[in-house]
CSV table of C-alpha atoms and ligand atoms in Angstrom, one decimal:
chain,number,residue,atom,x,y,z
A,1,MET,CA,12.0,19.2,0.7
A,2,PRO,CA,13.3,17.2,4.0
A,3,SER,CA,11.2,13.5,3.7
A,4,PRO,CA,8.8,12.6,5.2
A,5,ALA,CA,7.2,16.4,5.1
A,6,LEU,CA,3.8,17.6,4.5
A,7,GLN,CA,2.8,19.2,1.9
A,8,GLN,CA,-0.1,20.8,1.1
A,9,LEU,CA,-2.1,19.7,-1.8
A,10,SER,CA,-5.2,22.1,-1.6
A,11,ALA,CA,-6.8,24.5,1.1
A,12,THR,CA,-8.2,21.2,3.2
A,13,THR,CA,-5.7,18.1,1.8
A,14,TRP,CA,-2.2,17.7,3.2
A,15,ALA,CA,0.0,14.2,2.3
A,16,TRP,CA,3.1,13.4,4.3
A,17,MET,CA,5.1,12.2,1.3
A,18,ASN,CA,8.1,9.9,2.2
A,19,ASP,CA,10.6,9.9,-0.5
A,20,ARG,CA,12.2,6.7,0.1
A,21,PRO,CA,11.5,3.5,-2.0
A,22,GLY,CA,12.4,1.3,0.6
A,23,TRP,CA,9.7,-0.8,2.1
A,24,GLY,CA,7.6,0.2,5.0
A,25,TYR,CA,8.4,4.0,4.3
A,26,SER,CA,4.8,5.0,3.6
A,27,ASN,CA,2.7,7.8,2.7
A,28,SER,CA,0.0,9.2,4.7
A,29,GLY,CA,-2.7,12.2,4.7
A,30,VAL,CA,-5.2,14.7,6.3
A,31,VAL,CA,-7.9,16.3,5.5
A,32,ALA,CA,-8.8,19.5,7.5
A,33,SER,CA,-11.6,21.9,7.7
A,34,ASP,CA,-13.3,23.3,10.5
A,35,GLY,CA,-11.2,22.1,13.5
A,36,GLN,CA,-11.8,18.8,12.4
A,37,GLY,CA,-9.1,16.2,10.9
A,38,LEU,CA,-9.2,13.0,8.8
A,39,LEU,CA,-6.2,11.3,8.8
A,40,ILE,CA,-5.2,8.6,5.8
A,41,ASP,CA,-3.0,5.4,7.1
A,42,THR,CA,-0.7,6.0,10.2
A,43,GLN,CA,2.8,4.7,9.8
A,44,PHE,CA,4.9,1.6,10.3
A,45,THR,CA,6.2,2.2,14.0
A,46,LEU,CA,5.4,4.5,16.7
A,47,ASP,CA,8.2,6.9,16.3
A,48,LEU,CA,7.2,7.3,12.6
A,49,THR,CA,3.9,8.0,13.7
A,50,ARG,CA,4.8,10.7,16.1
A,51,ASP,CA,6.8,12.2,13.7
A,52,LEU,CA,3.6,12.4,11.3
A,53,LEU,CA,1.3,14.0,14.4
A,54,ARG,CA,4.0,16.2,15.6
A,55,ALA,CA,4.0,17.5,11.5
A,56,VAL,CA,0.1,17.8,11.7
A,57,ALA,CA,0.4,19.2,15.1
A,58,ALA,CA,2.7,22.3,13.8
A,59,THR,CA,0.8,23.2,10.4
A,60,LEU,CA,-2.7,22.6,11.6
A,61,PRO,CA,-2.7,23.9,14.8
A,62,GLY,CA,-6.3,23.3,17.1
A,63,THR,CA,-7.6,20.8,14.3
A,64,GLU,CA,-8.2,17.1,16.5
A,65,ILE,CA,-8.0,13.9,13.9
A,66,SER,CA,-11.5,12.6,15.0
A,67,THR,CA,-11.3,10.0,11.8
A,68,VAL,CA,-8.7,7.4,10.7
A,69,VAL,CA,-9.1,5.8,7.8
A,70,ASN,CA,-7.0,2.8,6.6
A,71,SER,CA,-6.7,2.1,3.3
A,72,HIS,CA,-5.4,-1.7,4.3
A,73,ALA,CA,-4.0,-3.3,6.6
A,74,ASN,CA,-0.4,-4.0,5.7
A,75,GLY,CA,1.7,-2.6,9.0
A,76,ASP,CA,2.8,0.0,7.5
A,77,HIS,CA,0.1,1.9,7.1
A,78,THR,CA,-1.6,0.7,10.3
A,79,TRP,CA,1.1,-0.2,13.4
A,80,GLY,CA,0.6,3.7,14.4
A,81,ASN,CA,-3.2,3.2,14.6
A,82,GLN,CA,-2.9,2.9,18.5
A,83,LEU,CA,-1.8,6.7,19.0
A,84,LEU,CA,-5.2,7.4,17.8
A,85,THR,CA,-7.5,6.0,20.1
A,86,ASP,CA,-9.7,8.3,20.7
A,87,ALA,CA,-10.6,8.5,17.1
A,88,GLU,CA,-12.9,6.7,14.8
A,89,ILE,CA,-11.0,4.3,12.8
A,90,ILE,CA,-12.4,3.3,9.3
A,91,THR,CA,-11.5,0.5,6.6
A,92,SER,CA,-13.4,-2.2,4.5
A,93,GLU,CA,-15.0,-5.2,5.6
A,94,LEU,CA,-12.7,-7.1,3.5
A,95,SER,CA,-9.5,-5.5,4.6
A,96,ALA,CA,-10.9,-6.0,8.2
A,97,ARG,CA,-11.9,-9.5,8.0
A,98,HIS,CA,-8.2,-10.3,6.1
A,99,ALA,CA,-6.7,-8.9,9.1
A,100,CYS,CA,-6.1,-11.4,10.9
A,101,LYS,CA,-3.6,-13.2,8.3
A,102,GLU,CA,-0.9,-10.0,8.7
A,103,MET,CA,1.9,-11.0,9.7
A,104,GLY,CA,2.4,-9.4,13.5
A,105,PRO,CA,5.2,-7.1,14.7
A,106,ALA,CA,6.6,-10.0,16.7
A,107,GLN,CA,6.8,-12.3,14.3
A,108,LEU,CA,8.1,-9.8,11.3
A,109,SER,CA,11.1,-9.0,14.3
A,110,ALA,CA,11.7,-12.6,15.3
A,111,LEU,CA,11.9,-13.1,10.8
A,112,CYS,CA,14.3,-10.5,10.9
A,113,ALA,CA,16.4,-11.9,13.6
A,114,MET,CA,17.1,-15.0,11.7
A,115,SER,CA,18.7,-13.3,9.3
A,116,GLY,CA,21.6,-15.3,8.0
A,117,GLN,CA,19.7,-18.9,8.5
A,118,SER,CA,17.7,-18.9,5.4
A,119,THR,CA,17.3,-16.7,1.8
A,120,THR,CA,13.6,-15.4,3.5
A,121,ALA,CA,14.9,-14.1,6.8
A,122,THR,CA,18.0,-12.5,5.0
A,123,TYR,CA,16.0,-10.6,3.0
A,124,ALA,CA,13.3,-9.6,5.6
A,125,ALA,CA,16.1,-8.0,7.6
A,126,GLU,CA,17.4,-5.9,4.5
A,127,CYS,CA,13.8,-4.7,3.9
A,128,PHE,CA,12.5,-4.6,7.7
A,129,GLY,CA,15.3,-5.2,10.0
A,130,HIS,CA,16.3,-1.4,11.0
A,131,PHE,CA,12.8,-0.7,11.8
A,132,ASN,CA,11.6,-0.8,16.0
A,133,PHE,CA,8.6,-2.2,16.5
A,134,SER,CA,8.6,-2.1,20.1
A,135,GLY,CA,5.7,-1.4,21.8
A,136,VAL,CA,3.4,-1.6,19.0
A,137,THR,CA,0.4,-3.2,19.8
A,138,VAL,CA,-1.8,-3.9,16.2
A,139,THR,CA,-5.4,-2.1,17.1
A,140,GLY,CA,-8.0,-2.5,14.1
A,141,PRO,CA,-11.2,-0.5,13.1
A,142,THR,CA,-13.8,0.4,14.9
A,143,GLN,CA,-16.0,1.0,11.7
A,144,THR,CA,-16.4,-0.8,9.1
A,145,PHE,CA,-18.2,-0.6,5.8
A,146,ALA,CA,-18.5,-1.8,2.0
A,147,GLY,CA,-19.4,-0.2,-0.9
A,148,ARG,CA,-18.7,3.3,-0.8
A,149,LEU,CA,-19.1,5.6,2.8
A,150,GLU,CA,-19.0,9.6,2.3
A,151,VAL,CA,-17.9,11.1,6.0
A,152,LYS,CA,-17.9,15.1,6.2
A,153,VAL,CA,-14.6,16.9,7.4
A,154,GLY,CA,-16.1,20.4,8.8
A,155,GLN,CA,-17.0,21.8,5.9
A,156,THR,CA,-15.7,19.1,3.1
A,157,LEU,CA,-16.8,16.1,1.7
A,158,VAL,CA,-14.2,12.9,1.8
A,159,GLU,CA,-15.7,9.7,-0.6
A,160,LEU,CA,-14.3,6.5,0.9
A,161,LEU,CA,-14.1,3.7,-1.6
A,162,ASP,CA,-14.4,0.2,-1.0
A,163,LEU,CA,-12.0,-1.1,-3.7
A,164,GLY,CA,-12.4,-4.9,-2.9
A,165,PRO,CA,-9.0,-7.2,-3.2
A,166,GLY,CA,-5.9,-5.8,-5.6
A,167,HIS,CA,-3.2,-5.1,-3.8
A,168,SER,CA,-4.4,-6.5,-0.5
A,169,PRO,CA,-7.2,-8.2,0.0
A,170,GLY,CA,-9.4,-5.2,1.1
A,171,ASP,CA,-8.1,-1.8,-0.3
A,172,VAL,CA,-9.8,0.9,0.6
A,173,ALA,CA,-9.3,4.6,-1.6
A,174,VAL,CA,-10.0,8.1,-0.3
A,175,HIS,CA,-11.2,10.5,-2.7
A,176,ILE,CA,-11.9,14.6,-2.2
A,177,PRO,CA,-14.2,15.3,-4.8
A,178,GLU,CA,-13.9,19.3,-4.5
A,179,ASP,CA,-10.2,19.0,-4.6
A,180,GLY,CA,-9.7,16.1,-7.1
A,181,ILE,CA,-7.3,14.2,-5.0
A,182,VAL,CA,-7.4,10.8,-4.3
A,183,PHE,CA,-5.3,8.7,-2.0
A,184,ALA,CA,-4.6,5.4,-2.9
A,185,GLY,CA,-3.1,3.4,-0.4
A,186,ASP,CA,-1.0,0.8,-2.3
A,187,ALA,CA,-3.4,0.1,-5.1
A,188,LEU,CA,-0.7,2.7,-6.6
A,189,PHE,CA,2.8,2.7,-6.1
A,190,SER,CA,4.8,5.4,-7.3
A,191,GLY,CA,8.5,4.2,-8.6
A,192,ALA,CA,8.8,0.7,-7.3
A,193,HIS,CA,6.5,-2.4,-8.7
A,194,MET,CA,3.7,-3.4,-6.7
A,195,VAL,CA,3.5,-5.8,-4.7
A,196,VAL,CA,0.3,-8.2,-4.9
A,197,TRP,CA,-1.0,-10.2,-1.6
A,198,SER,CA,-4.2,-10.8,-3.1
A,199,ALA,CA,-3.8,-13.5,-6.0
A,200,SER,CA,-5.3,-11.2,-8.3
A,201,LEU,CA,-3.2,-9.1,-11.1
A,202,SER,CA,-6.8,-8.5,-13.0
A,203,ALA,CA,-8.4,-7.1,-9.7
A,204,CYS,CA,-5.5,-4.4,-9.5
A,205,ILE,CA,-6.2,-3.4,-13.5
A,206,ALA,CA,-9.8,-3.0,-12.7
A,207,VAL,CA,-8.6,-1.1,-9.5
A,208,CYS,CA,-6.5,1.4,-11.5
A,209,GLU,CA,-9.7,2.0,-13.7
A,210,ARG,CA,-11.6,2.5,-10.9
A,211,LEU,CA,-9.3,5.3,-9.7
A,212,LEU,CA,-9.1,6.9,-13.0
A,213,ALA,CA,-13.0,6.8,-13.3
A,214,THR,CA,-12.9,9.3,-10.2
A,215,GLY,CA,-11.7,11.8,-12.6
A,216,ALA,CA,-9.2,13.0,-10.0
A,217,GLU,CA,-6.1,14.3,-11.7
A,218,THR,CA,-4.0,13.9,-8.1
A,219,PHE,CA,-3.3,10.5,-6.7
A,220,VAL,CA,-1.4,10.2,-3.2
A,221,PRO,CA,0.4,6.3,-4.1
A,222,GLY,CA,0.9,4.2,-0.6
A,223,HIS,CA,4.8,4.6,-1.4
A,224,GLY,CA,6.6,7.1,-3.5
A,225,PRO,CA,6.0,10.5,-5.3
A,226,LEU,CA,2.7,11.9,-6.4
A,227,MET,CA,1.0,10.9,-9.4
A,228,GLY,CA,-0.8,12.0,-12.5
A,229,ARG,CA,-3.3,10.6,-14.5
A,230,ALA,CA,-1.3,9.4,-16.8
A,231,ASP,CA,1.1,8.0,-13.9
A,232,VAL,CA,-2.0,5.6,-13.3
A,233,GLU,CA,-2.2,4.4,-17.1
A,234,MET,CA,0.8,3.6,-17.1
A,235,VAL,CA,1.1,1.3,-13.9
A,236,LYS,CA,-2.2,0.2,-15.4
A,237,GLY,CA,-0.5,-0.6,-18.4
A,238,ARG,CA,2.6,-2.1,-17.2
A,239,LEU,CA,0.3,-4.7,-15.1
A,240,ILE,CA,-1.2,-5.7,-18.3
A,241,ALA,CA,1.5,-6.3,-20.0
A,242,VAL,CA,2.9,-8.7,-17.4
A,243,THR,CA,-0.1,-10.1,-17.6
A,244,GLU,CA,0.1,-11.1,-21.1
A,245,SER,CA,4.0,-12.4,-20.8
A,246,ALA,CA,2.7,-14.5,-18.0
A,247,ARG,CA,-0.5,-16.1,-19.6
A,248,GLN,CA,1.9,-16.7,-22.5
A,249,LEU,CA,4.6,-18.5,-19.9
A,250,ALA,CA,1.8,-20.4,-18.2
A,251,GLU,CA,0.5,-21.4,-21.5
A,252,ALA,CA,4.3,-22.9,-22.2
A,253,ASP,CA,4.4,-24.9,-18.8
A,254,VAL,CA,7.0,-22.7,-18.1
A,255,PRO,CA,7.6,-23.5,-14.1
A,256,LEU,CA,6.9,-20.6,-11.7
A,257,MET,CA,10.2,-19.2,-10.6
A,258,GLU,CA,11.4,-19.8,-14.2
A,259,ALA,CA,8.3,-17.5,-15.2
A,260,ALA,CA,8.9,-15.0,-12.9
A,261,ARG,CA,13.0,-14.8,-13.7
A,262,ARG,CA,11.9,-14.2,-17.2
A,263,ILE,CA,9.5,-11.2,-16.2
A,264,MET,CA,11.7,-9.8,-14.6
A,265,ALA,CA,14.3,-9.8,-16.8
A,266,GLU,CA,12.0,-8.5,-19.3
A,267,HIS,CA,9.3,-6.0,-17.1
A,268,ALA,CA,11.9,-4.7,-14.2
A,269,GLY,CA,13.1,-1.3,-16.0
A,270,SER,CA,13.9,1.4,-13.5
A,271,TRP,CA,11.2,0.8,-11.1
A,272,ALA,CA,12.4,-0.1,-7.6
A,273,HIS,CA,12.0,-3.6,-6.2
A,274,PRO,CA,11.8,-5.8,-9.3
A,275,GLU,CA,11.5,-8.8,-7.1
A,276,ARG,CA,8.1,-7.8,-6.0
A,277,LEU,CA,7.5,-9.5,-10.0
A,278,PHE,CA,7.2,-12.5,-8.3
A,279,THR,CA,4.1,-11.6,-6.8
A,280,GLN,CA,2.5,-10.5,-10.3
A,281,THR,CA,3.8,-13.6,-11.9
A,282,THR,CA,2.2,-15.9,-9.2
A,283,ALA,CA,-0.9,-13.9,-9.4
A,284,ALA,CA,-1.3,-14.0,-13.0
A,285,TYR,CA,-0.5,-17.6,-12.9
A,286,ALA,CA,-3.1,-18.8,-10.9
A,287,GLU,CA,-5.6,-16.6,-12.9
A,288,ALA,CA,-4.6,-18.8,-15.8
A,289,GLY,CA,-4.9,-21.7,-13.6
A,290,ALA,CA,-2.0,-22.7,-13.8
A,291,PRO,CA,-1.2,-26.0,-11.3
A,292,GLY,CA,0.4,-26.0,-7.8
A,293,VAL,CA,0.9,-21.9,-7.5
A,294,PRO,CA,1.6,-21.0,-3.8
A,295,ALA,CA,-0.3,-18.7,-2.0
A,296,GLY,CA,-0.1,-16.9,1.2
A,297,THR,CA,2.4,-14.4,2.8
A,298,LEU,CA,5.3,-16.0,3.5
A,299,ALA,CA,5.2,-18.2,0.2
A,300,MET,CA,5.2,-14.5,-1.4
A,301,VAL,CA,7.7,-13.2,0.8
A,302,GLU,CA,9.9,-16.6,0.1
A,303,GLY,CA,9.6,-16.0,-3.7
A,304,MET,CA,10.5,-12.9,-3.7
A,305,ALA,CA,13.6,-13.1,-1.7
A,306,GLU,CA,15.0,-15.8,-4.0
A,307,LEU,CA,14.5,-13.5,-6.7
A,308,ALA,CA,15.9,-11.0,-5.0
A,309,CYS,CA,18.8,-12.7,-3.8
A,310,ARG,CA,19.9,-14.1,-7.6
B,1,ZN,ZN1,2.7,-0.2,2.0
């Protein structure tokens, strides 16, 4: 199957699956019934979003996308929103509140353009330098919710779950109960380590439990291949293992970067982006009450860059 491609998961649900493990290549989804469509997440650039919308139009002719759900505010899930201005764009209150702290396309491009001048800029350019953000106007939600929201798409009931902080400061999952399918956004990564922007690893673990509690059998992660319940259990188990290692290192007063290096050596395995373990270590250190733990997007990117470059 070419990638990205629309993969049918049920009579009403399709996933736009991207099999590239690199940063920024995200999965999206569509629920379609009786000519109505709900899109889960747009893509990182306008061109990538147009590819998605063309595939939806070809596969589901006559379907009008009247609702977009953003799983969180990161650009690789929202920077195509402006191509769907006729639709209601929904996310959680928490996600909307923290969107202003995101790095915008101009900032990210400027950082990539400084490649070679700092470890962070070189790392950013390697991760994001090949994306073309021209024309992107960051477009926020038109509707927010807290807790749980039901949306009817034609005959199909879709449940939006406000997961609270975890991967990002506010994540949303889209549950299609009749099909046992959950679109998890970046609350789940498949085949790659999780980035933690929220500074809480325990929240990421609790979110895995919440996703499993839906009873769903199929999980569409924000990045990487489809997952089943055992895969979600594995992600949860590995987050718990990192938490335990980090707690021991924090108690032994091991400095943060050294702790992240040891955790990467122990927990990298075969998943992509082991440098993201810096963000997990940082979150666990913050929760263990270690002093002087850095916070914020740029500090996380700096730490990952340092870990990736050695
Ligand atoms: Zn993402």
